[in-house]
PDB file of C-alpha atoms in Angstrom:
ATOM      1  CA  UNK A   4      99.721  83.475  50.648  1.00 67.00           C
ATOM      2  CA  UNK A   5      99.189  86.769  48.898  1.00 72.00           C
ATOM      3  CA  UNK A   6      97.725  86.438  45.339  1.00 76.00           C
ATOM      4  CA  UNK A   7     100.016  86.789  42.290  1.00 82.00           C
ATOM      5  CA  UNK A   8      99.745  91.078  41.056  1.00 88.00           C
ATOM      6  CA  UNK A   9     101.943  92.274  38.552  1.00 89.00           C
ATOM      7  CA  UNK A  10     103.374  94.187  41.287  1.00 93.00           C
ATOM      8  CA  UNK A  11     105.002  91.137  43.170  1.00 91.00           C
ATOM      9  CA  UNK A  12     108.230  91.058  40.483  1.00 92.00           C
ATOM     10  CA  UNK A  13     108.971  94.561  42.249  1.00 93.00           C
ATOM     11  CA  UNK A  14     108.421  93.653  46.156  1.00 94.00           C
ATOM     12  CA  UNK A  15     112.214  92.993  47.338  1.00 94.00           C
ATOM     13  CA  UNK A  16     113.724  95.969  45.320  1.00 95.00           C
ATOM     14  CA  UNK A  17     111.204  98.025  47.080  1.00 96.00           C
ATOM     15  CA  UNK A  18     111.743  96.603  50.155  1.00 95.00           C
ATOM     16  CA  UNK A  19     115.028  97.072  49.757  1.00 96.00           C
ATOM     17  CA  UNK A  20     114.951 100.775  48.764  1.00 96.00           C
ATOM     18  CA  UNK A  21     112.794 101.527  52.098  1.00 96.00           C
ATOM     19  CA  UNK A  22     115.647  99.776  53.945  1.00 95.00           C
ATOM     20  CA  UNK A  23     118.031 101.871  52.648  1.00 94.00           C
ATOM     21  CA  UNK A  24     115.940 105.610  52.630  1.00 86.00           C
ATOM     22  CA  UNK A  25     113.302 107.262  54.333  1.00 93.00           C
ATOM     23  CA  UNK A  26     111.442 107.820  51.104  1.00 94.00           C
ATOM     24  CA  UNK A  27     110.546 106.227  48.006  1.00 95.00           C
ATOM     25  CA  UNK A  28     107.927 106.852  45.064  1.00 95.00           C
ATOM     26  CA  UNK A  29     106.469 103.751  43.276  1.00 94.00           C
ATOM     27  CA  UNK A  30     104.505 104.131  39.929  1.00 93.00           C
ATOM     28  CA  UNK A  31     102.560 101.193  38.841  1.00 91.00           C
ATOM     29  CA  UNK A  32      99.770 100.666  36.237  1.00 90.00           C
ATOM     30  CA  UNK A  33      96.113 100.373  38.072  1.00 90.00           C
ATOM     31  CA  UNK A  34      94.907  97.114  39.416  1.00 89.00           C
ATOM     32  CA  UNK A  35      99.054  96.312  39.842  1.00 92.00           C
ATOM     33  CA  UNK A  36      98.325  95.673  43.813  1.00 92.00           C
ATOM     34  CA  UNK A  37      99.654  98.630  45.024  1.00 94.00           C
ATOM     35  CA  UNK A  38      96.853  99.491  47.555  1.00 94.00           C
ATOM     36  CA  UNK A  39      96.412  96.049  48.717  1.00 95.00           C
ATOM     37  CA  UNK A  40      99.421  93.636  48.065  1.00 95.00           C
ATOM     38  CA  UNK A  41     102.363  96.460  48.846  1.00 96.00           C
ATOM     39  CA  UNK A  42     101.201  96.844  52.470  1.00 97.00           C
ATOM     40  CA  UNK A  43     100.668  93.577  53.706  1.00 96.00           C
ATOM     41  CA  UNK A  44     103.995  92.422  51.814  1.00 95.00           C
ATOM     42  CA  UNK A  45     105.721  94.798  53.948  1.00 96.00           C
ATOM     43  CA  UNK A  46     104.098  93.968  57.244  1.00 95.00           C
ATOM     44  CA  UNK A  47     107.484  91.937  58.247  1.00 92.00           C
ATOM     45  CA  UNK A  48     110.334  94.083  57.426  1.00 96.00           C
ATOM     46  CA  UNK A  49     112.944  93.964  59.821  1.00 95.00           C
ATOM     47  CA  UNK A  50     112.892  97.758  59.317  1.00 95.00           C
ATOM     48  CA  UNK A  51     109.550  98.276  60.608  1.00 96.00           C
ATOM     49  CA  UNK A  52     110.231  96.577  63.549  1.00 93.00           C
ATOM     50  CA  UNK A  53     107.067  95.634  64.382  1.00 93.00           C
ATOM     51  CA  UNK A  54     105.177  99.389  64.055  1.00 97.00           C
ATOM     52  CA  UNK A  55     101.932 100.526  62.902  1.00 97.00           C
ATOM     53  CA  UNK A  56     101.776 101.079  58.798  1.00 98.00           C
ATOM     54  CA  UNK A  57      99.480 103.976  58.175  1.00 98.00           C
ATOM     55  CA  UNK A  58      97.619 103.893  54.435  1.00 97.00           C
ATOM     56  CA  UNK A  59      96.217 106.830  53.272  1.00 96.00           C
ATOM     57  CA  UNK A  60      93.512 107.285  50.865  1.00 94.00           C
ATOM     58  CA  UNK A  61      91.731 110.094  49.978  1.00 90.00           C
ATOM     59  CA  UNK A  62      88.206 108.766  49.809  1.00 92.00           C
ATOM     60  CA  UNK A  63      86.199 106.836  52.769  1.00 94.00           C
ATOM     61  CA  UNK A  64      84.591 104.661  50.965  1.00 95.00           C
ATOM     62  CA  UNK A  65      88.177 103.826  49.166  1.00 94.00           C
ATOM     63  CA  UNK A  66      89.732 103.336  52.510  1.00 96.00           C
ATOM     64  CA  UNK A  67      86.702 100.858  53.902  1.00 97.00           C
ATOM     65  CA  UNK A  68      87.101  98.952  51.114  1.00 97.00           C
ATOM     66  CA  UNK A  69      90.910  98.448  50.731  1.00 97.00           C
ATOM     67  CA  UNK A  70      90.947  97.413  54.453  1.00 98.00           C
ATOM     68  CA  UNK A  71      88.284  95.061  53.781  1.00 98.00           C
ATOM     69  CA  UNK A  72      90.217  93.947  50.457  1.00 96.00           C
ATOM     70  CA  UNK A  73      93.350  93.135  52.622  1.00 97.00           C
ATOM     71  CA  UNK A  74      91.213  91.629  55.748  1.00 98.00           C
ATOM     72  CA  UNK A  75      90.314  88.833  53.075  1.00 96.00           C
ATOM     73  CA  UNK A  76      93.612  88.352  52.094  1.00 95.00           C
ATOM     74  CA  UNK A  77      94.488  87.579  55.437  1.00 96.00           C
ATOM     75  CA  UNK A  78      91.345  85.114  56.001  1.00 96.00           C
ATOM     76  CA  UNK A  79      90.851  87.579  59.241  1.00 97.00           C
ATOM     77  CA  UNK A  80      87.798  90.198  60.261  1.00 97.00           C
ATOM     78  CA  UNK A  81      88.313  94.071  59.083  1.00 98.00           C
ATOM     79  CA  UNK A  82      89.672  95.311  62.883  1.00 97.00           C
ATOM     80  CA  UNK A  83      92.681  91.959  63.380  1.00 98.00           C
ATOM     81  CA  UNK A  84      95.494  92.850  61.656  1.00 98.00           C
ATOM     82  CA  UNK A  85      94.030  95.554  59.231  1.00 98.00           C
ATOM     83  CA  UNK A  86      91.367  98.134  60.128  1.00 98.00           C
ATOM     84  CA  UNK A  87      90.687 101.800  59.011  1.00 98.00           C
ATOM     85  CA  UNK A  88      89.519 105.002  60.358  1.00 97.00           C
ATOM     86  CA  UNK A  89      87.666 107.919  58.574  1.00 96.00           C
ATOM     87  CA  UNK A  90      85.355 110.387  59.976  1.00 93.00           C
ATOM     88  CA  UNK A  91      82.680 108.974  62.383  1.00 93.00           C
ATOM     89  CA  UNK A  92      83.908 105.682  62.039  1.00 95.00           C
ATOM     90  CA  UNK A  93      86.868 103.645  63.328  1.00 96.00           C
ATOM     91  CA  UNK A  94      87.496  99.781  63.065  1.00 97.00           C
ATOM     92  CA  UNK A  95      90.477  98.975  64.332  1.00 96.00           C
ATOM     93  CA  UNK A  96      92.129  97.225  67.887  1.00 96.00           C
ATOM     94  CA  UNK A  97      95.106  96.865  69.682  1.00 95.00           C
ATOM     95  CA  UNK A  98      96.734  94.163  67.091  1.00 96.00           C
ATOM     96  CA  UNK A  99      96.419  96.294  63.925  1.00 98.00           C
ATOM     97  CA  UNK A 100      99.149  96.424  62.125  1.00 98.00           C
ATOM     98  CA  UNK A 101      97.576  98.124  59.045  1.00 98.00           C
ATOM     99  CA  UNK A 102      95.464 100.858  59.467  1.00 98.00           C
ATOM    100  CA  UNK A 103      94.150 102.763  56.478  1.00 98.00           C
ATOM    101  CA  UNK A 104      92.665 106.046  57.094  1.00 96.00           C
ATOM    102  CA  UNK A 105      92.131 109.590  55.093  1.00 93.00           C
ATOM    103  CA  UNK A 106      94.188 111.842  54.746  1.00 87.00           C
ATOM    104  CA  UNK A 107      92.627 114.165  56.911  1.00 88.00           C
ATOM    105  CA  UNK A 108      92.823 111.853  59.850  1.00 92.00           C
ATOM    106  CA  UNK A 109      96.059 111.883  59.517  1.00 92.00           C
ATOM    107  CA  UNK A 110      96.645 115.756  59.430  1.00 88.00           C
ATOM    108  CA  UNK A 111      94.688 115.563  62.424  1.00 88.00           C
ATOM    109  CA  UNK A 112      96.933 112.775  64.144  1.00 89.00           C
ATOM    110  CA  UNK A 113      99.809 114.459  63.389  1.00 87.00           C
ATOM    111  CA  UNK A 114      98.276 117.752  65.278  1.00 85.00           C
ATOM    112  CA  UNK A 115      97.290 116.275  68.221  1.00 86.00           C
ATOM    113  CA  UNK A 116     100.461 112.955  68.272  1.00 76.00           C
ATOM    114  CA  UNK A 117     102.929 114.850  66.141  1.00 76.00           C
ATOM    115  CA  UNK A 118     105.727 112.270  66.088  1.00 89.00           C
ATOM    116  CA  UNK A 119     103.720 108.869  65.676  1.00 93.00           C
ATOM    117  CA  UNK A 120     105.556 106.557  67.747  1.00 93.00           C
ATOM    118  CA  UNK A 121     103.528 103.392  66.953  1.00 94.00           C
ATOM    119  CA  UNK A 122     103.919 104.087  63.467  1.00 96.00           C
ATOM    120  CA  UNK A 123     106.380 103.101  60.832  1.00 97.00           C
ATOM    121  CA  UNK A 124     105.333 103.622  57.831  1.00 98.00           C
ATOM    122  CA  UNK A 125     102.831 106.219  56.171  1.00 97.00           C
ATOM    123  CA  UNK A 126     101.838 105.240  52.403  1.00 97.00           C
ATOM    124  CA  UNK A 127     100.547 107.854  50.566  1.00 95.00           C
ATOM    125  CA  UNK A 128      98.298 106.161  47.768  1.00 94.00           C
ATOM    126  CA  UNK A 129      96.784 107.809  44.975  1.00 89.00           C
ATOM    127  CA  UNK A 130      98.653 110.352  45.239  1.00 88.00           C
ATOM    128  CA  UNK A 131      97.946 111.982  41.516  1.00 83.00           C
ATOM    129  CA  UNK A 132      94.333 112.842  43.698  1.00 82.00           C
ATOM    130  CA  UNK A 133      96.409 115.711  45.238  1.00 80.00           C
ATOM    131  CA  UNK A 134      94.773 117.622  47.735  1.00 82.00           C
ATOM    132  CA  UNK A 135      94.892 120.185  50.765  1.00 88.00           C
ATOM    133  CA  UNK A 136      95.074 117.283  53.392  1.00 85.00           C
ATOM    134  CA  UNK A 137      97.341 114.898  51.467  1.00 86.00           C
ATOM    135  CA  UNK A 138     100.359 118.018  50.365  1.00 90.00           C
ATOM    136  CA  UNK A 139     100.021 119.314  54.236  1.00 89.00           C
ATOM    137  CA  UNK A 140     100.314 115.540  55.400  1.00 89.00           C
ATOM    138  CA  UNK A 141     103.287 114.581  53.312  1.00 91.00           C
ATOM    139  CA  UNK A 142     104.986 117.919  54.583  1.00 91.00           C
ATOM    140  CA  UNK A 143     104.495 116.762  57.772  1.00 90.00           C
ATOM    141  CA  UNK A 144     105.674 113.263  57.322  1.00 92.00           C
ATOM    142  CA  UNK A 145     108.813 114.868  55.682  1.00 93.00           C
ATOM    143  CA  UNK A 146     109.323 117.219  58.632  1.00 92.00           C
ATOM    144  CA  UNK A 147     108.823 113.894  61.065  1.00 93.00           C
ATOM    145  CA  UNK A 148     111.316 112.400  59.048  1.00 92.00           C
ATOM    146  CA  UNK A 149     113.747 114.615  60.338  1.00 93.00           C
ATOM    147  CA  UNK A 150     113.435 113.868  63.318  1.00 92.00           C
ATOM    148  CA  UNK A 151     112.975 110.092  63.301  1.00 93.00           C
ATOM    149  CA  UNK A 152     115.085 108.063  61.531  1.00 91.00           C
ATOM    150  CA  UNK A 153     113.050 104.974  61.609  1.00 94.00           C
ATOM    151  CA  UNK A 154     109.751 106.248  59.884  1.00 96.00           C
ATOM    152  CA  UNK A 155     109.754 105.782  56.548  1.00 97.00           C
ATOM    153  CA  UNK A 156     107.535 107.355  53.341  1.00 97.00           C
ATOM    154  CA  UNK A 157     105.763 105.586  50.386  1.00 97.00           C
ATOM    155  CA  UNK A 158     104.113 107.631  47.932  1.00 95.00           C
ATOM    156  CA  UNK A 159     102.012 105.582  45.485  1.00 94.00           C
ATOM    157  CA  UNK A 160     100.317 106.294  42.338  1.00 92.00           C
ATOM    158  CA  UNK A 161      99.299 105.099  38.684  1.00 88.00           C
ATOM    159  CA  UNK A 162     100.407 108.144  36.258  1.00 85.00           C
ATOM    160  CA  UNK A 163     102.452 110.572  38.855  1.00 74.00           C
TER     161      UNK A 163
END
């Protein structure tokens, strides 16, 4: 049972909106539940078909600490169902279903795995932190997109 965040009133109309597109942009105040709630509420979409969601955030210690937000959430250890990977450091297994990871592992991913079969969703969080890693990974993700039509696109922020 995930915890009541403002930003529960808008989980089926975004669900529905990734059904129905490859893309979508959702704006909500800070603290809403975007980083935490939005990911695991997706986890069962009939669209994601049981794939790999990929949450990107632009700091390490941000992406540790979201993972081990959502672990909680889950009553499970940071590595089941949600893990993260940033430089040096990976906790994650087989039965993740969650991973959050910079932004620069995923340009690198995308170099050396370029069409992400295991994955079905990249979330792009805190977006209004623009940088290098995160413009060159969404126009990667957009080029993927092309190409698969199951992979989907969720760019997050507070004040885009």
């Amino acid at each position: 049972m995930l915890p009541q965040l403002p930003i529960a009133p808008l989980l089926d109309d975004l669900c529905q909106a990734l059904a129905n597109g490859p893309a979508v942009v959702l704006c909500a105040p800070p603290g809403s539940g975007k980083t935490t709630i939005v990911p695991l509420a997706l986890l069962e979409q009939p669209w994601l078909a049981g794939k790999r969601i990929l949450l990107l955030q632009p700091r390490r210690l941000a992406a540790r600490m979201a993972a081990r937000r959502m672990a909680e959430l889950l009553g499970e250890e940071v590595g089941e169902t949600v893990g993260y990977h940033i430089r040096h450091e990976r906790c994650a297994s087989a039965r993740t279903r969650v991973e959050v990871l910079t932004e620069g592992i995923l340009t690198r991913r995308l170099q050396h795995d370029g069409d992400l079969p295991e994955v079905g969703l990249v979330v792009f969080d805190e977006f209004h932190e623009r940088s290098i890693h995160a413009d060159l990974a969404l126009a990667l993700c957009l080029d993927l997109c092309q190409l698969r039509d199951d992979l989907r696109l969720l760019v997050m922020s507070a004040t885009l």
